[in-house]
Amino acid sequence: MSSRGGTFSAEEVSYLKTLPAVADVTRKRITYTEEFKLDCVRRYSQGESPVKIFRDAGLEPSLVGYKRIECAIARWRRTMGVPTTKVSKGKGPAGPNPFAPPRVDPVFGSSAALNAQGETPSPGHADMRDMLIYQQVRRIDELEHQVRELSTRLEEAEGHRLDAPAPSRLPQA
């Protein structure tokens, strides 16, 4: 988004319109649902980061913009009269996130739906090892996404592709 001066492409507008957290969107503006605004302020007051809250709703900072996220939360808190100090990180958000887009299980693919915590529901109690594996898979997926994003930024900044051969550092004979 930043490379286009804050405007969204037609494809991005179409994607944003599919999200439960978005009431309306134009090329330059996103209008969020009142429910999403309240959920954001509540979760932020419980100690969650604005970026995580937006990500959970399918609103990636690379698409929406970090500044837009920070300003939106600050504006909603002012409007709702919420104090500026956050409550300590207690038990976290209460219940599933109703604004989260459908998730795909990174291990089992699209056929296995994930619950709000990103875990594949299973009958009975899940084994703790399975829970740890799912959490690690999610974290790896998140980090791989971040690496791809940073690699793209680096390529743009350097003006060449990362897979191009690096110049030899051996002295010429």
Tab-separated table of C-alpha atoms in Angstrom:
chain	number	residue	atom	x	y	z
A	1	MET	CA	0.000	0.000	0.000
A	2	SER	CA	2.722	2.521	0.902
A	3	SER	CA	4.200	2.429	-2.602
A	4	ARG	CA	0.873	3.691	-3.982
A	5	GLY	CA	0.454	6.590	-1.580
A	6	GLY	CA	-2.223	5.026	0.625
A	7	THR	CA	-4.546	3.726	-2.074
A	8	PHE	CA	-5.803	0.192	-2.554
A	9	SER	CA	-5.940	-1.702	-5.834
A	10	ALA	CA	-9.248	-3.102	-7.095
A	11	GLU	CA	-8.109	-6.563	-6.012
A	12	GLU	CA	-7.288	-5.329	-2.502
A	13	VAL	CA	-10.664	-3.568	-2.249
A	14	SER	CA	-12.396	-6.818	-3.251
A	15	TYR	CA	-10.451	-8.767	-0.629
A	16	LEU	CA	-11.126	-6.238	2.124
A	17	LYS	CA	-14.863	-6.298	1.375
A	18	THR	CA	-14.925	-10.033	2.169
A	19	LEU	CA	-13.698	-9.541	5.740
A	20	PRO	CA	-16.262	-9.539	8.578
A	21	ALA	CA	-14.439	-6.635	10.263
A	22	VAL	CA	-14.894	-4.328	7.263
A	23	ALA	CA	-18.196	-2.479	6.799
A	24	ASP	CA	-17.119	-0.686	3.613
A	25	VAL	CA	-13.968	0.093	1.665
A	26	THR	CA	-12.973	2.439	-1.151
A	27	ARG	CA	-9.624	2.921	-2.857
A	28	LYS	CA	-8.567	5.334	-0.089
A	29	ARG	CA	-10.645	4.499	2.985
A	30	ILE	CA	-11.687	1.531	5.125
A	31	THR	CA	-14.776	1.707	7.311
A	32	TYR	CA	-14.797	-0.916	10.040
A	33	THR	CA	-17.849	-2.438	11.719
A	34	GLU	CA	-18.812	-1.113	15.147
A	35	GLU	CA	-18.426	-4.628	16.552
A	36	PHE	CA	-14.845	-4.809	15.284
A	37	LYS	CA	-14.025	-1.403	16.759
A	38	LEU	CA	-15.350	-2.477	20.165
A	39	ASP	CA	-13.485	-5.776	19.961
A	40	CYS	CA	-10.242	-3.964	19.080
A	41	VAL	CA	-10.508	-1.538	21.982
A	42	ARG	CA	-11.377	-4.370	24.402
A	43	ARG	CA	-8.492	-6.583	23.259
A	44	TYR	CA	-6.054	-3.655	23.231
A	45	SER	CA	-7.080	-2.806	26.808
A	46	GLN	CA	-6.287	-6.423	27.717
A	47	GLY	CA	-2.743	-5.979	26.435
A	48	GLU	CA	-2.849	-7.259	22.858
A	49	SER	CA	-0.953	-5.342	20.214
A	50	PRO	CA	-2.966	-3.457	17.582
A	51	VAL	CA	-1.072	-5.234	14.788
A	52	LYS	CA	-1.967	-8.670	16.183
A	53	ILE	CA	-5.618	-7.693	16.537
A	54	PHE	CA	-5.795	-6.519	12.921
A	55	ARG	CA	-3.832	-9.543	11.672
A	56	ASP	CA	-6.261	-11.865	13.431
A	57	ALA	CA	-9.052	-10.222	11.443
A	58	GLY	CA	-7.226	-10.752	8.130
A	59	LEU	CA	-6.012	-7.154	7.943
A	60	GLU	CA	-2.281	-7.513	7.311
A	61	PRO	CA	-0.179	-4.441	8.152
A	62	SER	CA	1.505	-4.732	4.738
A	63	LEU	CA	-1.920	-4.138	3.180
A	64	VAL	CA	-3.581	-1.767	5.643
A	65	GLY	CA	-0.485	0.045	6.904
A	66	TYR	CA	0.972	0.217	10.401
A	67	LYS	CA	0.159	3.897	10.775
A	68	ARG	CA	-3.482	3.346	9.811
A	69	ILE	CA	-3.769	0.572	12.439
A	70	GLU	CA	-2.222	2.644	15.229
A	71	CYS	CA	-4.297	5.725	14.383
A	72	ALA	CA	-7.544	3.731	14.185
A	73	ILE	CA	-7.094	2.172	17.625
A	74	ALA	CA	-6.113	5.520	19.159
A	75	ARG	CA	-9.117	7.259	17.545
A	76	TRP	CA	-11.567	4.575	18.701
A	77	ARG	CA	-10.190	4.674	22.243
A	78	ARG	CA	-10.594	8.462	22.346
A	79	THR	CA	-14.123	8.229	20.930
A	80	MET	CA	-15.115	5.570	23.473
A	81	GLY	CA	-13.448	7.404	26.360
A	82	VAL	CA	-11.079	4.533	27.162
A	83	PRO	CA	-8.125	5.494	29.399
A	84	THR	CA	-4.730	5.662	27.743
A	85	THR	CA	-3.073	3.107	30.015
A	86	LYS	CA	-3.461	-0.544	29.129
A	87	VAL	CA	-4.591	-3.142	31.610
A	88	SER	CA	-1.883	-5.681	32.403
A	89	LYS	CA	-1.775	-8.753	30.220
A	90	GLY	CA	-4.175	-11.016	32.008
A	91	LYS	CA	-5.880	-14.017	30.573
A	92	GLY	CA	-6.066	-12.523	27.071
A	93	PRO	CA	-9.072	-12.208	24.812
A	94	ALA	CA	-12.279	-13.813	25.954
A	95	GLY	CA	-13.688	-16.302	23.471
A	96	PRO	CA	-13.058	-16.791	19.778
A	97	ASN	CA	-12.431	-13.875	17.473
A	98	PRO	CA	-15.606	-13.384	15.401
A	99	PHE	CA	-13.690	-11.263	12.885
A	100	ALA	CA	-11.045	-13.820	11.999
A	101	PRO	CA	-11.211	-15.017	8.398
A	102	PRO	CA	-11.446	-18.762	7.820
A	103	ARG	CA	-8.084	-20.366	8.570
A	104	VAL	CA	-6.372	-23.246	6.864
A	105	ASP	CA	-4.497	-25.868	8.850
A	106	PRO	CA	-0.809	-25.462	7.837
A	107	VAL	CA	-0.148	-29.147	8.446
A	108	PHE	CA	-3.221	-30.864	7.029
A	109	GLY	CA	-4.192	-28.323	4.373
A	110	SER	CA	-7.536	-26.775	3.545
A	111	SER	CA	-9.603	-29.849	4.422
A	112	ALA	CA	-9.003	-29.381	8.152
A	113	ALA	CA	-10.530	-26.213	9.585
A	114	LEU	CA	-8.808	-24.467	12.478
A	115	ASN	CA	-10.506	-23.055	15.536
A	116	ALA	CA	-9.939	-19.482	16.736
A	117	GLN	CA	-6.676	-20.421	18.446
A	118	GLY	CA	-5.331	-21.876	15.188
A	119	GLU	CA	-5.516	-25.466	16.355
A	120	THR	CA	-7.244	-28.372	14.675
A	121	PRO	CA	-10.153	-29.360	16.870
A	122	SER	CA	-10.101	-32.989	17.852
A	123	PRO	CA	-12.477	-35.151	19.812
A	124	GLY	CA	-11.622	-35.348	23.481
A	125	HIS	CA	-8.607	-33.597	24.963
A	126	ALA	CA	-5.736	-32.782	22.634
A	127	ASP	CA	-2.306	-33.993	23.603
A	128	MET	CA	-0.041	-31.186	24.873
A	129	ARG	CA	2.622	-32.174	22.344
A	130	ASP	CA	0.123	-31.747	19.518
A	131	MET	CA	-0.797	-28.313	20.810
A	132	LEU	CA	2.861	-27.305	20.924
A	133	ILE	CA	3.424	-28.591	17.391
A	134	TYR	CA	0.465	-26.604	16.068
A	135	GLN	CA	1.699	-23.465	17.815
A	136	GLN	CA	5.193	-23.962	16.394
A	137	VAL	CA	3.856	-24.562	12.887
A	138	ARG	CA	1.828	-21.364	13.110
A	139	ARG	CA	4.873	-19.417	14.328
A	140	ILE	CA	7.046	-20.833	11.552
A	141	ASP	CA	4.397	-19.873	9.006
A	142	GLU	CA	4.270	-16.348	10.440
A	143	LEU	CA	8.076	-16.026	10.346
A	144	GLU	CA	8.265	-17.356	6.768
A	145	HIS	CA	5.702	-14.747	5.744
A	146	GLN	CA	7.783	-12.056	7.450
A	147	VAL	CA	10.969	-13.265	5.720
A	148	ARG	CA	9.238	-13.129	2.308
A	149	GLU	CA	7.985	-9.622	3.018
A	150	LEU	CA	11.404	-8.394	4.176
A	151	SER	CA	13.131	-10.070	1.217
A	152	THR	CA	10.809	-8.263	-1.163
A	153	ARG	CA	11.518	-4.959	0.550
A	154	LEU	CA	15.261	-5.614	0.390
A	155	GLU	CA	15.070	-6.477	-3.301
A	156	GLU	CA	13.189	-3.264	-3.981
A	157	ALA	CA	15.661	-1.232	-1.940
A	158	GLU	CA	18.733	-2.722	-3.587
A	159	GLY	CA	17.214	-2.700	-7.040
A	160	HIS	CA	18.127	-6.296	-7.820
A	161	ARG	CA	16.973	-9.822	-7.014
A	162	LEU	CA	18.388	-11.720	-4.044
A	163	ASP	CA	18.948	-14.838	-6.133
A	164	ALA	CA	21.432	-13.064	-8.401
A	165	PRO	CA	24.993	-14.278	-7.849
A	166	ALA	CA	26.912	-12.255	-5.329
A	167	PRO	CA	30.107	-10.618	-6.533
A	168	SER	CA	33.211	-12.656	-5.806
A	169	ARG	CA	35.222	-11.465	-2.859
A	170	LEU	CA	38.318	-13.385	-3.870
A	171	PRO	CA	41.315	-11.295	-4.895
A	172	GLN	CA	41.999	-11.199	-8.613
A	173	ALA	CA	45.137	-13.108	-9.612
